[in-house]
Short mmCIF file of C-alpha atoms and ligand atoms in Angstrom, two decimals:
data_model
loop_
_atom_site.label_atom_id
_atom_site.label_comp_id
_atom_site.label_asym_id
_atom_site.label_seq_id
_atom_site.Cartn_x
_atom_site.Cartn_y
_atom_site.Cartn_z
CA MET M 898 139.32 74.93 207.56
CA THR M 899 137.96 78.29 208.88
CA ALA M 900 137.00 78.52 212.67
CA GLY M 901 133.44 78.73 211.42
CA ALA M 902 133.51 75.56 209.46
CA LEU M 903 135.39 73.91 212.42
CA VAL M 904 132.42 74.86 214.90
CA ALA M 905 129.91 73.38 212.42
CA THR M 906 131.90 70.16 212.18
CA VAL M 907 132.23 69.80 215.74
CA ILE M 908 128.36 70.36 216.37
CA GLY M 909 127.70 67.92 213.70
CA ILE M 910 129.49 65.38 215.28
CA ALA M 911 127.91 65.97 218.68
CA SER M 912 124.69 65.77 216.98
CA THR M 913 125.39 62.51 215.44
CA ASP M 914 126.54 61.08 218.68
CA ALA M 915 123.24 62.43 220.52
CA ALA M 916 121.07 60.76 217.86
CA GLU M 917 122.72 57.25 218.47
CA CYS M 918 121.09 54.85 220.93
CA PRO M 919 123.12 52.55 222.84
CA ARG M 920 120.30 50.14 223.06
CA LYS M 921 119.90 48.59 219.43
CA ASP M 922 116.34 47.15 220.28
CA ALA M 923 114.90 50.41 221.75
CA LEU M 924 111.94 52.36 220.12
CA GLY M 925 113.66 55.16 219.22
CA THR M 926 112.66 58.43 217.60
CA SER M 927 111.90 57.92 214.08
CA ARG M 928 111.71 61.34 212.91
CA ILE M 929 111.88 64.93 213.64
CA LEU M 930 109.11 67.33 212.49
CA GLY M 931 109.90 71.01 212.23
CA VAL M 932 106.73 73.02 213.07
CA ASP M 933 105.96 76.77 212.55
CA ALA M 934 103.13 78.60 213.37
CA LYS M 935 102.53 80.07 209.87
CA THR M 936 101.83 76.66 208.47
CA TYR M 937 100.49 75.02 211.83
CA PRO M 938 99.07 77.83 213.79
CA ARG M 939 96.79 75.51 215.90
CA VAL M 940 97.20 71.74 215.86
CA GLY M 941 95.21 69.13 217.74
CA LEU M 942 91.79 67.30 216.61
CA LYS M 943 90.43 67.61 220.44
CA SER M 944 90.25 71.31 219.95
CA PHE M 945 90.97 72.57 216.50
CA PRO M 946 90.11 71.14 212.94
CA GLN M 947 93.72 70.69 212.01
CA THR M 948 96.56 68.58 213.34
CA LEU M 949 100.17 67.92 212.57
CA PRO M 950 100.89 65.89 209.36
CA LEU M 951 101.53 62.40 211.06
CA ALA M 952 101.41 59.17 209.13
CA ASP M 953 99.51 55.99 210.31
CA ARG M 954 101.26 54.98 213.57
CA GLU M 955 103.14 57.84 214.03
CA VAL M 956 102.78 59.48 217.48
CA VAL M 957 103.83 62.68 219.15
CA LEU M 958 104.22 62.36 222.98
CA THR M 959 103.48 65.41 224.92
CA PHE M 960 103.74 66.06 229.09
CA ASP M 961 102.19 68.82 230.67
CA ASP M 962 102.32 70.53 233.78
CA GLY M 963 105.89 69.84 234.83
CA PRO M 964 108.47 69.82 236.27
CA ASN M 965 107.80 67.59 239.20
CA PRO M 966 111.22 66.16 239.90
CA PRO M 967 110.06 62.78 241.67
CA THR M 968 107.88 61.69 238.70
CA THR M 969 109.47 63.86 235.81
CA SER M 970 112.62 62.14 236.27
CA LYS M 971 110.86 58.65 236.07
CA VAL M 972 109.49 59.69 232.90
CA LEU M 973 112.70 60.90 231.64
CA ALA M 974 114.48 57.96 232.48
CA ALA M 975 111.83 55.78 230.53
CA LEU M 976 112.17 57.91 227.64
CA ALA M 977 115.91 57.81 227.41
CA GLN M 978 115.80 54.00 227.88
CA GLU M 979 113.83 53.86 224.59
CA CYS M 980 115.65 56.78 223.14
CA VAL M 981 112.51 58.63 222.65
CA ARG M 982 112.12 62.52 222.43
CA ALA M 983 109.03 64.16 223.78
CA THR M 984 107.79 67.83 224.30
CA PHE M 985 107.17 69.24 227.68
CA PHE M 986 104.66 71.93 228.31
CA LEU M 987 106.05 73.55 231.53
CA ILE M 988 104.16 75.48 234.00
CA GLY M 989 106.33 78.58 234.59
CA LEU M 990 105.90 78.67 238.28
CA HIS M 991 107.10 75.00 238.54
CA ALA M 992 110.05 75.86 236.18
CA SER M 993 111.00 78.61 238.34
CA GLN M 994 111.12 76.08 241.36
CA HIS M 995 113.07 73.44 239.74
CA PRO M 996 115.38 75.11 237.01
CA ASP M 997 118.00 72.23 237.26
CA MET M 998 115.13 69.85 236.21
CA VAL M 999 114.29 72.14 233.13
CA LYS M 1000 117.96 72.19 232.05
CA ARG M 1001 117.77 68.11 232.32
CA ILE M 1002 114.82 68.06 230.09
CA ALA M 1003 116.58 70.20 227.45
CA ARG M 1004 119.91 68.32 227.99
CA GLU M 1005 118.32 65.01 227.06
CA GLY M 1006 116.80 66.31 223.95
CA HIS M 1007 113.56 66.95 224.63
CA THR M 1008 111.55 70.07 223.41
CA ILE M 1009 110.35 72.60 225.57
CA GLY M 1010 106.82 74.19 225.17
CA HIS M 1011 104.97 76.66 227.37
CA HIS M 1012 101.72 76.44 229.40
CA THR M 1013 101.47 79.75 231.56
CA PHE M 1014 102.85 80.79 234.74
CA SER M 1015 100.42 79.53 237.31
CA HIS M 1016 97.64 77.56 234.93
CA PRO M 1017 94.66 79.47 235.24
CA PHE M 1018 91.36 78.98 233.25
CA MET M 1019 92.22 81.53 230.83
CA ALA M 1020 88.93 82.16 229.16
CA ARG M 1021 87.74 83.32 232.54
CA ILE M 1022 90.25 85.97 233.36
CA PRO M 1023 90.70 89.66 231.65
CA PHE M 1024 92.75 89.50 228.58
CA ASP M 1025 95.36 91.62 230.11
CA LYS M 1026 95.88 89.11 232.89
CA ALA M 1027 95.79 86.22 230.48
CA ARG M 1028 98.58 87.90 228.26
CA SER M 1029 100.48 88.13 231.51
CA GLU M 1030 100.20 84.53 232.29
CA ILE M 1031 101.53 84.00 228.75
CA ASP M 1032 104.39 86.28 229.15
CA ARG M 1033 105.32 85.16 232.76
CA GLY M 1034 105.11 81.63 231.91
CA ILE M 1035 107.48 82.02 229.01
CA ALA M 1036 109.91 84.35 231.04
CA ALA M 1037 110.06 81.91 233.79
CA ASP M 1038 110.74 78.84 231.65
CA GLU M 1039 113.58 80.83 229.56
CA MET M 1040 115.14 82.04 232.97
CA ALA M 1041 115.27 78.35 234.26
CA LEU M 1042 116.57 77.11 230.68
CA HIS M 1043 118.86 79.86 229.60
CA GLY M 1044 119.11 82.42 232.64
CA VAL M 1045 117.59 84.88 230.30
CA SER M 1046 114.40 86.70 231.23
CA THR M 1047 112.58 87.04 227.80
CA THR M 1048 108.98 86.71 226.68
CA THR M 1049 110.33 85.58 223.29
CA PRO M 1050 110.31 81.55 223.55
CA SER M 1051 113.26 79.79 222.33
CA THR M 1052 110.82 77.29 221.06
CA PRO M 1053 107.37 78.93 220.17
CA PHE M 1054 105.15 76.13 221.27
CA PHE M 1055 102.14 76.72 223.78
CA ARG M 1056 99.42 75.05 225.25
CA PHE M 1057 96.28 76.41 227.10
CA PRO M 1058 95.56 75.02 230.42
CA TYR M 1059 92.54 72.76 230.18
CA PHE M 1060 92.53 73.55 226.16
CA GLU M 1061 90.86 76.66 226.97
CA GLY M 1062 91.63 79.96 225.24
CA THR M 1063 89.56 82.81 223.51
CA GLN M 1064 89.58 83.95 220.32
CA ALA M 1065 91.64 86.92 221.20
CA GLN M 1066 94.42 84.99 223.10
CA LEU M 1067 94.60 82.69 219.95
CA ASP M 1068 94.91 85.72 217.89
CA LEU M 1069 97.62 87.20 220.12
CA LEU M 1070 99.63 83.86 219.96
CA GLN M 1071 99.25 83.67 216.35
CA SER M 1072 100.60 87.22 215.82
CA ARG M 1073 103.58 86.19 217.94
CA GLY M 1074 104.32 83.18 215.74
CA ILE M 1075 103.67 80.79 218.65
CA ALA M 1076 101.99 77.61 217.58
CA VAL M 1077 99.21 76.53 219.81
CA PHE M 1078 99.17 72.63 220.60
CA GLY M 1079 95.97 71.00 221.58
CA SER M 1080 96.24 67.16 221.38
CA ASP M 1081 94.37 64.23 219.37
CA LEU M 1082 93.95 62.15 222.29
CA TRP M 1083 94.73 61.87 225.80
CA ALA M 1084 95.45 59.50 228.74
CA SER M 1085 92.98 61.16 231.12
CA ASP M 1086 95.64 60.79 233.65
CA TRP M 1087 93.84 63.75 235.80
CA ASN M 1088 91.17 61.18 236.79
CA GLU M 1089 91.77 58.86 239.57
CA MET M 1090 92.57 55.48 238.24
CA THR M 1091 95.38 52.71 238.72
CA PRO M 1092 98.28 52.76 236.57
CA GLU M 1093 96.94 49.53 234.96
CA GLN M 1094 93.72 51.30 234.00
CA GLU M 1095 95.49 54.29 232.68
CA LEU M 1096 97.66 51.88 230.54
CA LYS M 1097 94.63 50.21 229.14
CA LEU M 1098 92.81 53.21 228.35
CA VAL M 1099 95.63 55.08 226.39
CA THR M 1100 96.61 52.17 224.53
CA GLU M 1101 92.86 51.54 223.62
CA ARG M 1102 92.56 55.11 222.67
CA LEU M 1103 95.52 55.04 220.66
CA ALA M 1104 94.55 51.70 218.96
CA ALA M 1105 91.39 53.40 217.85
CA ALA M 1106 92.93 56.54 216.60
CA GLY M 1107 95.95 54.94 214.91
CA LYS M 1108 98.13 57.72 215.25
CA GLY M 1109 98.23 61.38 217.16
CA ILE M 1110 99.48 63.82 219.53
CA ILE M 1111 99.03 62.28 222.89
CA LEU M 1112 98.72 64.21 225.96
CA PHE M 1113 100.00 62.87 229.32
CA HIS M 1114 100.75 64.87 232.63
CA ASP M 1115 104.40 64.02 233.94
CA PRO M 1116 103.44 65.11 237.58
CA LYS M 1117 101.09 62.33 237.89
CA ALA M 1118 102.65 59.12 239.47
CA ARG M 1119 100.46 56.87 237.51
CA THR M 1120 101.55 58.26 234.34
CA ALA M 1121 105.40 57.92 235.33
CA ALA M 1122 104.66 54.36 236.36
CA ILE M 1123 103.36 53.12 233.15
CA MET M 1124 105.72 54.83 231.01
CA PRO M 1125 107.90 52.02 230.63
CA ALA M 1126 105.16 49.71 229.55
CA PHE M 1127 103.37 52.43 227.28
CA LEU M 1128 106.72 52.53 225.20
CA ARG M 1129 107.05 48.93 225.10
CA TYR M 1130 103.49 48.85 223.79
CA LEU M 1131 104.37 51.46 220.92
CA ARG M 1132 107.43 49.40 220.08
CA GLU M 1133 105.47 45.94 219.99
CA ASN M 1134 102.79 47.64 217.91
CA GLY M 1135 104.64 49.20 215.12
CA PHE M 1136 104.32 52.78 216.34
CA ARG M 1137 106.77 55.41 215.73
CA VAL M 1138 107.66 58.35 217.62
CA VAL M 1139 108.05 61.86 215.98
CA HIS M 1140 109.92 64.49 217.75
CA VAL M 1141 108.57 67.97 217.12
CA VAL M 1142 110.85 70.91 217.28
CA ALA M 1143 110.52 74.76 216.04
CA ALA M 1144 110.94 75.01 212.28
CA GLY M 1145 114.34 75.98 211.38
CA ALA M 1146 115.80 75.33 214.88
CA PRO M 1147 118.93 73.25 215.16
CA GLN M 1148 117.77 69.47 215.60
CA LYS M 1149 119.46 69.48 218.89
CA ASN M 1150 119.44 71.39 222.06
CA ALA M 1151 123.21 72.10 222.17
CA ASP M 1152 122.67 75.42 223.41
CA ALA M 1153 121.04 74.18 226.70
CA ARG M 1154 124.35 72.40 227.67
ZN1 LIG I 1817 97.99 71.69 232.29
#
């Protein structure tokens, strides 16, 4: 066996181990969907005409604005308990403040997307400043993840704060091969409400939509509080979780260890 084959074998074994769930009745991640910006430059019906090719009862879980260790750690624990993989769109400033939490998100197998450096209203600032927000955000996330300052994202996924971007900004991201994520439904967890109200709202919206990319915010305590019950709802109602990764990427964050 060549050294290369040995490495491939070892990675293969590690990947199998990571995919196994210790709890046999857990929700689990049903499949992995590779997304590339050429095929899916912009997804999410709340903002765009196209979304991801999800079957009925398939959902993609996304969490914006973290990391925020007290609440993000609760969300991660709930996802781990059900062996579910999600995508976190990080604010660069927060990533630079909590690099260990960024590494933990990646180590636990989740996808890391980008959400600017300081979460401005992108359509209300000059183009150069908006481009700088995109680049500084990516650089801060990559520095936290890998200790490398680069504006080329490991996972080329981006979401606009407030879903607000100009055509020029959309074109810029497309030219750089970065897929822009909107969402198909959301929990409205930025509004004041009790956890019980949020759980009722998001499960009703999901029941009506039947599938889709769901937006939560992991810094919100009410969202962290409902995550175990929300994942239980998915399991008991026949929903399946799809994990989105960069097309062609290894289906495991081995490089984040
Ligand atoms: Zn946001």
